[in-house]
């Protein structure tokens, strides 16, 4: 197999507005999900928080005149979290524009969200809360839209496993 640069064109981002949070993939997702094609950027970072020790070093330690830092944190994994950020040009067709506006109007609501690169065969995602939306309007370019989501519960590297 020859490796080369991977591009995001023809990747797929879909979502479905939910009545409430869930960690199970909606049964009607494939038939009812809305698609946002031609996003300029989408990102879905997953982070693992670290758990600190119960008693942190307080101001004044180590004592004056000592060699400096004498102990180093040994973090251990704690809770995981994930977010989604989307940026795209205002969608060009009526159907695409309706999908964009549905996500824009879903601020403060839960959605089931899935993303797949054109080179992959698995969707990643899960349930997320739409936490921000925006419409940057540049003076010298196309009008764009942005959206930010915060994951609710587990992030699924393969949403087929969210059953």
PDB file of C-alpha atoms in Angstrom:
ATOM      1  CA  UNK A   1       0.000   0.000   0.000  1.00  0.00           C
ATOM      2  CA  UNK A   2       1.344   3.424  -0.950  1.00  0.00           C
ATOM      3  CA  UNK A   3       0.987   6.091   1.707  1.00  0.00           C
ATOM      4  CA  UNK A   4       0.252   9.650   0.701  1.00  0.00           C
ATOM      5  CA  UNK A   5      -1.359  12.828   1.913  1.00  0.00           C
ATOM      6  CA  UNK A   6      -4.877  12.359   3.236  1.00  0.00           C
ATOM      7  CA  UNK A   7      -7.466  15.029   2.402  1.00  0.00           C
ATOM      8  CA  UNK A   8     -10.798  15.620   4.082  1.00  0.00           C
ATOM      9  CA  UNK A   9     -12.881  16.289   0.971  1.00  0.00           C
ATOM     10  CA  UNK A  10     -15.855  13.925   0.597  1.00  0.00           C
ATOM     11  CA  UNK A  11     -15.724  13.193   4.337  1.00  0.00           C
ATOM     12  CA  UNK A  12     -19.143  12.927   5.981  1.00  0.00           C
ATOM     13  CA  UNK A  13     -20.535  14.729   9.050  1.00  0.00           C
ATOM     14  CA  UNK A  14     -24.081  13.855  10.159  1.00  0.00           C
ATOM     15  CA  UNK A  15     -26.222  14.712  13.163  1.00  0.00           C
ATOM     16  CA  UNK A  16     -29.699  14.161  14.571  1.00  0.00           C
ATOM     17  CA  UNK A  17     -31.344  16.478  17.124  1.00  0.00           C
ATOM     18  CA  UNK A  18     -32.511  14.431  20.119  1.00  0.00           C
ATOM     19  CA  UNK A  19     -35.300  14.939  22.664  1.00  0.00           C
ATOM     20  CA  UNK A  20     -32.766  14.236  25.453  1.00  0.00           C
ATOM     21  CA  UNK A  21     -29.334  12.745  26.103  1.00  0.00           C
ATOM     22  CA  UNK A  22     -28.546   9.116  25.317  1.00  0.00           C
ATOM     23  CA  UNK A  23     -25.506   6.894  25.032  1.00  0.00           C
ATOM     24  CA  UNK A  24     -27.212   4.571  22.561  1.00  0.00           C
ATOM     25  CA  UNK A  25     -27.170   5.234  18.815  1.00  0.00           C
ATOM     26  CA  UNK A  26     -30.708   6.185  17.741  1.00  0.00           C
ATOM     27  CA  UNK A  27     -32.362   3.425  15.717  1.00  0.00           C
ATOM     28  CA  UNK A  28     -33.540   5.948  13.102  1.00  0.00           C
ATOM     29  CA  UNK A  29     -30.165   7.716  12.737  1.00  0.00           C
ATOM     30  CA  UNK A  30     -29.339   6.369   9.261  1.00  0.00           C
ATOM     31  CA  UNK A  31     -32.708   7.419   7.842  1.00  0.00           C
ATOM     32  CA  UNK A  32     -33.293  10.681   9.760  1.00  0.00           C
ATOM     33  CA  UNK A  33     -29.803  12.198  10.189  1.00  0.00           C
ATOM     34  CA  UNK A  34     -28.988  15.527   8.538  1.00  0.00           C
ATOM     35  CA  UNK A  35     -25.718  15.908   6.623  1.00  0.00           C
ATOM     36  CA  UNK A  36     -23.335  18.843   6.569  1.00  0.00           C
ATOM     37  CA  UNK A  37     -21.207  18.417   3.453  1.00  0.00           C
ATOM     38  CA  UNK A  38     -18.318  20.648   2.455  1.00  0.00           C
ATOM     39  CA  UNK A  39     -17.175  21.566   5.950  1.00  0.00           C
ATOM     40  CA  UNK A  40     -13.886  23.401   5.796  1.00  0.00           C
ATOM     41  CA  UNK A  41     -12.798  21.904   9.141  1.00  0.00           C
ATOM     42  CA  UNK A  42     -14.132  19.492  11.717  1.00  0.00           C
ATOM     43  CA  UNK A  43     -12.288  18.379  14.813  1.00  0.00           C
ATOM     44  CA  UNK A  44     -13.312  15.828  17.449  1.00  0.00           C
ATOM     45  CA  UNK A  45     -10.568  15.754  20.107  1.00  0.00           C
ATOM     46  CA  UNK A  46     -10.829  13.308  22.982  1.00  0.00           C
ATOM     47  CA  UNK A  47      -8.983  14.113  26.211  1.00  0.00           C
ATOM     48  CA  UNK A  48      -8.214  12.177  29.368  1.00  0.00           C
ATOM     49  CA  UNK A  49      -8.115  14.245  32.536  1.00  0.00           C
ATOM     50  CA  UNK A  50      -5.502  13.463  35.123  1.00  0.00           C
ATOM     51  CA  UNK A  51      -6.151  12.916  38.793  1.00  0.00           C
ATOM     52  CA  UNK A  52      -3.878  14.891  41.112  1.00  0.00           C
ATOM     53  CA  UNK A  53      -2.858  13.886  44.611  1.00  0.00           C
ATOM     54  CA  UNK A  54      -5.181  14.903  47.422  1.00  0.00           C
ATOM     55  CA  UNK A  55      -2.785  17.315  49.167  1.00  0.00           C
ATOM     56  CA  UNK A  56      -1.009  19.653  46.769  1.00  0.00           C
ATOM     57  CA  UNK A  57       2.278  21.312  47.646  1.00  0.00           C
ATOM     58  CA  UNK A  58       1.422  24.623  49.279  1.00  0.00           C
ATOM     59  CA  UNK A  59       3.030  28.022  48.912  1.00  0.00           C
ATOM     60  CA  UNK A  60       6.316  28.150  50.811  1.00  0.00           C
ATOM     61  CA  UNK A  61       7.407  24.604  50.022  1.00  0.00           C
ATOM     62  CA  UNK A  62      10.020  23.531  49.299  1.00  0.00           C
ATOM     63  CA  UNK A  63      11.626  25.617  52.034  1.00  0.00           C
ATOM     64  CA  UNK A  64      13.819  28.587  51.127  1.00  0.00           C
ATOM     65  CA  UNK A  65      17.357  27.582  50.293  1.00  0.00           C
ATOM     66  CA  UNK A  66      16.491  24.057  49.168  1.00  0.00           C
ATOM     67  CA  UNK A  67      17.489  22.703  45.796  1.00  0.00           C
ATOM     68  CA  UNK A  68      14.131  23.518  44.202  1.00  0.00           C
ATOM     69  CA  UNK A  69      11.526  21.061  43.012  1.00  0.00           C
ATOM     70  CA  UNK A  70      11.978  17.805  44.872  1.00  0.00           C
ATOM     71  CA  UNK A  71       8.862  15.917  43.844  1.00  0.00           C
ATOM     72  CA  UNK A  72       7.147  15.479  40.515  1.00  0.00           C
ATOM     73  CA  UNK A  73       3.527  14.678  39.856  1.00  0.00           C
ATOM     74  CA  UNK A  74       2.673  11.153  38.822  1.00  0.00           C
ATOM     75  CA  UNK A  75      -0.640  11.685  37.043  1.00  0.00           C
ATOM     76  CA  UNK A  76      -3.032   8.845  36.510  1.00  0.00           C
ATOM     77  CA  UNK A  77      -5.916   8.802  34.059  1.00  0.00           C
ATOM     78  CA  UNK A  78      -9.259  10.031  35.299  1.00  0.00           C
ATOM     79  CA  UNK A  79     -12.386  10.983  33.370  1.00  0.00           C
ATOM     80  CA  UNK A  80     -12.416  11.276  29.612  1.00  0.00           C
ATOM     81  CA  UNK A  81     -14.099  14.070  27.698  1.00  0.00           C
ATOM     82  CA  UNK A  82     -14.564  15.054  24.090  1.00  0.00           C
ATOM     83  CA  UNK A  83     -15.668  17.998  22.014  1.00  0.00           C
ATOM     84  CA  UNK A  84     -16.514  18.798  18.410  1.00  0.00           C
ATOM     85  CA  UNK A  85     -15.752  21.968  16.485  1.00  0.00           C
ATOM     86  CA  UNK A  86     -17.099  22.594  12.999  1.00  0.00           C
ATOM     87  CA  UNK A  87     -16.424  25.327  10.493  1.00  0.00           C
ATOM     88  CA  UNK A  88     -17.864  25.559   7.012  1.00  0.00           C
ATOM     89  CA  UNK A  89     -19.028  27.881   4.305  1.00  0.00           C
ATOM     90  CA  UNK A  90     -22.745  28.651   4.444  1.00  0.00           C
ATOM     91  CA  UNK A  91     -24.168  25.642   2.653  1.00  0.00           C
ATOM     92  CA  UNK A  92     -24.950  26.169  -1.044  1.00  0.00           C
ATOM     93  CA  UNK A  93     -28.156  24.176  -1.627  1.00  0.00           C
ATOM     94  CA  UNK A  94     -31.548  24.475   0.050  1.00  0.00           C
ATOM     95  CA  UNK A  95     -31.359  21.026   1.691  1.00  0.00           C
ATOM     96  CA  UNK A  96     -27.822  21.641   2.928  1.00  0.00           C
ATOM     97  CA  UNK A  97     -28.754  25.096   4.217  1.00  0.00           C
ATOM     98  CA  UNK A  98     -31.703  23.607   6.152  1.00  0.00           C
ATOM     99  CA  UNK A  99     -29.343  21.101   7.811  1.00  0.00           C
ATOM    100  CA  UNK A 100     -26.923  23.901   8.724  1.00  0.00           C
ATOM    101  CA  UNK A 101     -29.740  25.993  10.186  1.00  0.00           C
ATOM    102  CA  UNK A 102     -31.089  22.979  12.136  1.00  0.00           C
ATOM    103  CA  UNK A 103     -27.714  22.565  13.838  1.00  0.00           C
ATOM    104  CA  UNK A 104     -27.514  26.312  14.413  1.00  0.00           C
ATOM    105  CA  UNK A 105     -30.984  26.244  16.032  1.00  0.00           C
ATOM    106  CA  UNK A 106     -30.050  23.225  18.197  1.00  0.00           C
ATOM    107  CA  UNK A 107     -27.876  25.325  20.526  1.00  0.00           C
ATOM    108  CA  UNK A 108     -28.562  24.092  24.064  1.00  0.00           C
ATOM    109  CA  UNK A 109     -29.958  20.761  22.829  1.00  0.00           C
ATOM    110  CA  UNK A 110     -28.524  17.268  22.512  1.00  0.00           C
ATOM    111  CA  UNK A 111     -27.616  15.733  19.171  1.00  0.00           C
ATOM    112  CA  UNK A 112     -26.273  12.378  18.090  1.00  0.00           C
ATOM    113  CA  UNK A 113     -23.259  13.203  15.968  1.00  0.00           C
ATOM    114  CA  UNK A 114     -21.089  11.091  13.687  1.00  0.00           C
ATOM    115  CA  UNK A 115     -18.101  11.893  11.505  1.00  0.00           C
ATOM    116  CA  UNK A 116     -16.271   9.718   8.981  1.00  0.00           C
ATOM    117  CA  UNK A 117     -13.269  10.498   6.842  1.00  0.00           C
ATOM    118  CA  UNK A 118     -13.590   9.452   3.225  1.00  0.00           C
ATOM    119  CA  UNK A 119     -10.735   6.965   3.736  1.00  0.00           C
ATOM    120  CA  UNK A 120     -12.379   5.265   6.761  1.00  0.00           C
ATOM    121  CA  UNK A 121     -15.156   2.718   7.074  1.00  0.00           C
ATOM    122  CA  UNK A 122     -16.199   3.599  10.650  1.00  0.00           C
ATOM    123  CA  UNK A 123     -18.094   6.580  12.044  1.00  0.00           C
ATOM    124  CA  UNK A 124     -16.855   8.191  15.265  1.00  0.00           C
ATOM    125  CA  UNK A 125     -18.959  10.244  17.649  1.00  0.00           C
ATOM    126  CA  UNK A 126     -21.774   9.932  20.140  1.00  0.00           C
ATOM    127  CA  UNK A 127     -24.220  12.130  22.002  1.00  0.00           C
ATOM    128  CA  UNK A 128     -23.213  15.766  22.439  1.00  0.00           C
ATOM    129  CA  UNK A 129     -24.662  19.058  23.614  1.00  0.00           C
ATOM    130  CA  UNK A 130     -24.552  21.915  21.097  1.00  0.00           C
ATOM    131  CA  UNK A 131     -22.794  24.561  23.175  1.00  0.00           C
ATOM    132  CA  UNK A 132     -21.968  27.292  20.655  1.00  0.00           C
ATOM    133  CA  UNK A 133     -22.871  28.475  17.190  1.00  0.00           C
ATOM    134  CA  UNK A 134     -21.783  31.447  15.148  1.00  0.00           C
ATOM    135  CA  UNK A 135     -21.829  33.032  11.712  1.00  0.00           C
ATOM    136  CA  UNK A 136     -18.585  34.880  11.004  1.00  0.00           C
ATOM    137  CA  UNK A 137     -19.168  37.350   8.173  1.00  0.00           C
ATOM    138  CA  UNK A 138     -15.917  38.382   6.496  1.00  0.00           C
ATOM    139  CA  UNK A 139     -15.770  41.476   4.304  1.00  0.00           C
ATOM    140  CA  UNK A 140     -13.788  39.738   1.572  1.00  0.00           C
ATOM    141  CA  UNK A 141     -14.850  36.103   1.508  1.00  0.00           C
ATOM    142  CA  UNK A 142     -17.710  33.647   1.827  1.00  0.00           C
ATOM    143  CA  UNK A 143     -19.952  33.755   4.889  1.00  0.00           C
ATOM    144  CA  UNK A 144     -19.135  30.845   7.164  1.00  0.00           C
ATOM    145  CA  UNK A 145     -20.728  29.161  10.156  1.00  0.00           C
ATOM    146  CA  UNK A 146     -19.219  27.609  13.253  1.00  0.00           C
ATOM    147  CA  UNK A 147     -20.511  25.219  15.850  1.00  0.00           C
ATOM    148  CA  UNK A 148     -19.115  23.739  19.043  1.00  0.00           C
ATOM    149  CA  UNK A 149     -20.373  20.637  20.816  1.00  0.00           C
ATOM    150  CA  UNK A 150     -19.467  19.039  24.130  1.00  0.00           C
ATOM    151  CA  UNK A 151     -19.699  15.272  24.357  1.00  0.00           C
ATOM    152  CA  UNK A 152     -22.245  13.720  26.710  1.00  0.00           C
ATOM    153  CA  UNK A 153     -20.817  10.476  28.021  1.00  0.00           C
ATOM    154  CA  UNK A 154     -18.709   8.132  25.977  1.00  0.00           C
ATOM    155  CA  UNK A 155     -16.987   8.950  22.692  1.00  0.00           C
ATOM    156  CA  UNK A 156     -17.286   5.992  20.319  1.00  0.00           C
ATOM    157  CA  UNK A 157     -14.411   5.452  17.856  1.00  0.00           C
ATOM    158  CA  UNK A 158     -16.945   3.227  16.070  1.00  0.00           C
ATOM    159  CA  UNK A 159     -20.571   4.278  16.643  1.00  0.00           C
ATOM    160  CA  UNK A 160     -21.788   0.859  15.486  1.00  0.00           C
ATOM    161  CA  UNK A 161     -20.755  -0.242  18.994  1.00  0.00           C
ATOM    162  CA  UNK A 162     -23.096   2.306  20.662  1.00  0.00           C
ATOM    163  CA  UNK A 163     -25.929  -0.135  21.280  1.00  0.00           C
TER     164      UNK A 163
END
